[in-house]
Amino acid sequence: MSTNTISEFGVDQLVFRNVVGHFASGVTVFTTVVGGELFGTTASAVSSLSMEPPMMLACLNRSSSTHDAVVKAGWFGTNILAEDQGGLAMEVGRKGADKFEGVSVTRSEHGDVPLLNGALAQIVCRVEETPTGGTHTVFFGLVAEASAREGAEPLAYYRGTFGRL
């Protein structure tokens, strides 16, 4: 059970969570592999960081097993989900093992990263820097591979639910 606390600036955590929930975003699944075991988590804290060189920014909670696996592997995939992949987002976002049971993946050329088949777009990155902020690590990744498919729409996340743009 989470506690409801006030920050040093007087912002209640539940109020903050509600307010930032009003920011609509795309939905991604971060993936990596360590010792042949696949790791992944659903997240919306992702952004392009730089065009020169091509870099991505991805934030993961340090309590996540995927976080630790990305640190160990030094590689991660950002799978931008298509609008029909809400069930996959829920499945991979849960705690526990066997998140990839029945999930079709292809391995990347760089880092052997699992990429979700059917994703709208996929970006494979090598970890370059790992600053921290609060409960999260911010992974700055140098893009090694990038691809997108045409003819599909993105999965969106708004106020705790998945939907369409």
JSON list of N, CA, C and O in Angstrom, two decimals, residues 51-73:
[
{"chain": "A", "resi": 51, "resn": "MET", "atom": "N", "xyz": [19.46, 14.14, -32.21]},
{"chain": "A", "resi": 51, "resn": "MET", "atom": "CA", "xyz": [19.55, 13.69, -33.61]},
{"chain": "A", "resi": 51, "resn": "MET", "atom": "C", "xyz": [21.01, 13.48, -34.01]},
{"chain": "A", "resi": 51, "resn": "MET", "atom": "O", "xyz": [21.30, 12.72, -34.92]},
{"chain": "A", "resi": 52, "resn": "GLU", "atom": "N", "xyz": [21.93, 14.17, -33.34]},
{"chain": "A", "resi": 52, "resn": "GLU", "atom": "CA", "xyz": [23.35, 14.05, -33.68]},
{"chain": "A", "resi": 52, "resn": "GLU", "atom": "C", "xyz": [24.15, 13.89, -32.40]},
{"chain": "A", "resi": 52, "resn": "GLU", "atom": "O", "xyz": [24.39, 14.88, -31.70]},
{"chain": "A", "resi": 53, "resn": "PRO", "atom": "N", "xyz": [24.50, 12.68, -32.01]},
{"chain": "A", "resi": 53, "resn": "PRO", "atom": "CA", "xyz": [24.15, 11.43, -32.66]},
{"chain": "A", "resi": 53, "resn": "PRO", "atom": "C", "xyz": [22.71, 11.02, -32.29]},
{"chain": "A", "resi": 53, "resn": "PRO", "atom": "O", "xyz": [22.17, 11.53, -31.31]},
{"chain": "A", "resi": 54, "resn": "PRO", "atom": "N", "xyz": [22.13, 10.10, -33.04]},
{"chain": "A", "resi": 54, "resn": "PRO", "atom": "CA", "xyz": [20.77, 9.63, -32.72]},
{"chain": "A", "resi": 54, "resn": "PRO", "atom": "C", "xyz": [20.76, 8.95, -31.34]},
{"chain": "A", "resi": 54, "resn": "PRO", "atom": "O", "xyz": [21.49, 7.97, -31.12]},
{"chain": "A", "resi": 55, "resn": "MET", "atom": "N", "xyz": [19.98, 9.52, -30.42]},
{"chain": "A", "resi": 55, "resn": "MET", "atom": "CA", "xyz": [19.90, 8.97, -29.06]},
{"chain": "A", "resi": 55, "resn": "MET", "atom": "C", "xyz": [18.47, 8.99, -28.56]},
{"chain": "A", "resi": 55, "resn": "MET", "atom": "O", "xyz": [17.66, 9.83, -28.97]},
{"chain": "A", "resi": 56, "resn": "MET", "atom": "N", "xyz": [18.17, 8.06, -27.66]},
{"chain": "A", "resi": 56, "resn": "MET", "atom": "CA", "xyz": [16.87, 7.97, -26.99]},
{"chain": "A", "resi": 56, "resn": "MET", "atom": "C", "xyz": [17.07, 8.12, -25.50]},
{"chain": "A", "resi": 56, "resn": "MET", "atom": "O", "xyz": [18.15, 7.86, -24.97]},
{"chain": "A", "resi": 57, "resn": "LEU", "atom": "N", "xyz": [16.00, 8.51, -24.84]},
{"chain": "A", "resi": 57, "resn": "LEU", "atom": "CA", "xyz": [15.95, 8.63, -23.39]},
{"chain": "A", "resi": 57, "resn": "LEU", "atom": "C", "xyz": [14.85, 7.70, -22.90]},
{"chain": "A", "resi": 57, "resn": "LEU", "atom": "O", "xyz": [13.73, 7.73, -23.43]},
{"chain": "A", "resi": 58, "resn": "ALA", "atom": "N", "xyz": [15.16, 6.86, -21.93]},
{"chain": "A", "resi": 58, "resn": "ALA", "atom": "CA", "xyz": [14.17, 5.93, -21.37]},
{"chain": "A", "resi": 58, "resn": "ALA", "atom": "C", "xyz": [14.33, 5.90, -19.86]},
{"chain": "A", "resi": 58, "resn": "ALA", "atom": "O", "xyz": [15.44, 5.77, -19.36]},
{"chain": "A", "resi": 59, "resn": "CYS", "atom": "N", "xyz": [13.22, 6.03, -19.14]},
{"chain": "A", "resi": 59, "resn": "CYS", "atom": "CA", "xyz": [13.25, 6.03, -17.68]},
{"chain": "A", "resi": 59, "resn": "CYS", "atom": "C", "xyz": [12.65, 4.74, -17.14]},
{"chain": "A", "resi": 59, "resn": "CYS", "atom": "O", "xyz": [11.53, 4.37, -17.52]},
{"chain": "A", "resi": 60, "resn": "LEU", "atom": "N", "xyz": [13.38, 4.08, -16.25]},
{"chain": "A", "resi": 60, "resn": "LEU", "atom": "CA", "xyz": [12.90, 2.84, -15.63]},
{"chain": "A", "resi": 60, "resn": "LEU", "atom": "C", "xyz": [13.06, 2.92, -14.13]},
{"chain": "A", "resi": 60, "resn": "LEU", "atom": "O", "xyz": [14.09, 3.38, -13.63]},
{"chain": "A", "resi": 61, "resn": "ASN", "atom": "N", "xyz": [12.06, 2.42, -13.42]},
{"chain": "A", "resi": 61, "resn": "ASN", "atom": "CA", "xyz": [12.10, 2.36, -11.96]},
{"chain": "A", "resi": 61, "resn": "ASN", "atom": "C", "xyz": [13.21, 1.40, -11.54]},
{"chain": "A", "resi": 61, "resn": "ASN", "atom": "O", "xyz": [13.31, 0.29, -12.08]},
{"chain": "A", "resi": 62, "resn": "ARG", "atom": "N", "xyz": [14.01, 1.81, -10.57]},
{"chain": "A", "resi": 62, "resn": "ARG", "atom": "CA", "xyz": [15.13, 0.97, -10.12]},
{"chain": "A", "resi": 62, "resn": "ARG", "atom": "C", "xyz": [14.66, -0.30, -9.42]},
{"chain": "A", "resi": 62, "resn": "ARG", "atom": "O", "xyz": [15.45, -1.23, -9.26]},
{"chain": "A", "resi": 63, "resn": "SER", "atom": "N", "xyz": [13.40, -0.40, -9.04]},
{"chain": "A", "resi": 63, "resn": "SER", "atom": "CA", "xyz": [12.89, -1.62, -8.40]},
{"chain": "A", "resi": 63, "resn": "SER", "atom": "C", "xyz": [12.51, -2.67, -9.43]},
{"chain": "A", "resi": 63, "resn": "SER", "atom": "O", "xyz": [12.21, -3.82, -9.08]},
{"chain": "A", "resi": 64, "resn": "SER", "atom": "N", "xyz": [12.52, -2.33, -10.70]},
{"chain": "A", "resi": 64, "resn": "SER", "atom": "CA", "xyz": [12.13, -3.24, -11.78]},
{"chain": "A", "resi": 64, "resn": "SER", "atom": "C", "xyz": [13.25, -4.22, -12.13]},
{"chain": "A", "resi": 64, "resn": "SER", "atom": "O", "xyz": [14.41, -3.83, -12.25]},
{"chain": "A", "resi": 65, "resn": "SER", "atom": "N", "xyz": [12.89, -5.47, -12.34]},
{"chain": "A", "resi": 65, "resn": "SER", "atom": "CA", "xyz": [13.88, -6.46, -12.78]},
{"chain": "A", "resi": 65, "resn": "SER", "atom": "C", "xyz": [14.39, -6.13, -14.18]},
{"chain": "A", "resi": 65, "resn": "SER", "atom": "O", "xyz": [15.54, -6.41, -14.52]},
{"chain": "A", "resi": 66, "resn": "THR", "atom": "N", "xyz": [13.56, -5.49, -14.98]},
{"chain": "A", "resi": 66, "resn": "THR", "atom": "CA", "xyz": [14.00, -5.06, -16.32]},
{"chain": "A", "resi": 66, "resn": "THR", "atom": "C", "xyz": [15.07, -3.99, -16.20]},
{"chain": "A", "resi": 66, "resn": "THR", "atom": "O", "xyz": [16.04, -4.00, -16.97]},
{"chain": "A", "resi": 67, "resn": "HIS", "atom": "N", "xyz": [14.94, -3.10, -15.23]},
{"chain": "A", "resi": 67, "resn": "HIS", "atom": "CA", "xyz": [15.96, -2.08, -14.99]},
{"chain": "A", "resi": 67, "resn": "HIS", "atom": "C", "xyz": [17.32, -2.75, -14.78]},
{"chain": "A", "resi": 67, "resn": "HIS", "atom": "O", "xyz": [18.31, -2.41, -15.43]},
{"chain": "A", "resi": 68, "resn": "ASP", "atom": "N", "xyz": [17.36, -3.70, -13.86]},
{"chain": "A", "resi": 68, "resn": "ASP", "atom": "CA", "xyz": [18.63, -4.38, -13.55]},
{"chain": "A", "resi": 68, "resn": "ASP", "atom": "C", "xyz": [19.18, -5.13, -14.76]},
{"chain": "A", "resi": 68, "resn": "ASP", "atom": "O", "xyz": [20.39, -5.16, -14.98]},
{"chain": "A", "resi": 69, "resn": "ALA", "atom": "N", "xyz": [18.27, -5.71, -15.55]},
{"chain": "A", "resi": 69, "resn": "ALA", "atom": "CA", "xyz": [18.71, -6.44, -16.74]},
{"chain": "A", "resi": 69, "resn": "ALA", "atom": "C", "xyz": [19.30, -5.49, -17.78]},
{"chain": "A", "resi": 69, "resn": "ALA", "atom": "O", "xyz": [20.30, -5.81, -18.42]},
{"chain": "A", "resi": 70, "resn": "VAL", "atom": "N", "xyz": [18.70, -4.31, -17.96]},
{"chain": "A", "resi": 70, "resn": "VAL", "atom": "CA", "xyz": [19.24, -3.33, -18.92]},
{"chain": "A", "resi": 70, "resn": "VAL", "atom": "C", "xyz": [20.62, -2.87, -18.46]},
{"chain": "A", "resi": 70, "resn": "VAL", "atom": "O", "xyz": [21.54, -2.76, -19.27]},
{"chain": "A", "resi": 71, "resn": "VAL", "atom": "N", "xyz": [20.78, -2.64, -17.17]},
{"chain": "A", "resi": 71, "resn": "VAL", "atom": "CA", "xyz": [22.09, -2.26, -16.64]},
{"chain": "A", "resi": 71, "resn": "VAL", "atom": "C", "xyz": [23.12, -3.34, -16.97]},
{"chain": "A", "resi": 71, "resn": "VAL", "atom": "O", "xyz": [24.22, -3.04, -17.44]},
{"chain": "A", "resi": 72, "resn": "LYS", "atom": "N", "xyz": [22.76, -4.59, -16.74]},
{"chain": "A", "resi": 72, "resn": "LYS", "atom": "CA", "xyz": [23.68, -5.70, -16.98]},
{"chain": "A", "resi": 72, "resn": "LYS", "atom": "C", "xyz": [23.96, -5.92, -18.46]},
{"chain": "A", "resi": 72, "resn": "LYS", "atom": "O", "xyz": [25.10, -6.13, -18.87]},
{"chain": "A", "resi": 73, "resn": "ALA", "atom": "N", "xyz": [22.92, -5.87, -19.29]},
{"chain": "A", "resi": 73, "resn": "ALA", "atom": "CA", "xyz": [23.07, -6.15, -20.72]},
{"chain": "A", "resi": 73, "resn": "ALA", "atom": "C", "xyz": [23.75, -5.00, -21.46]},
{"chain": "A", "resi": 73, "resn": "ALA", "atom": "O", "xyz": [24.49, -5.22, -22.42]}
]
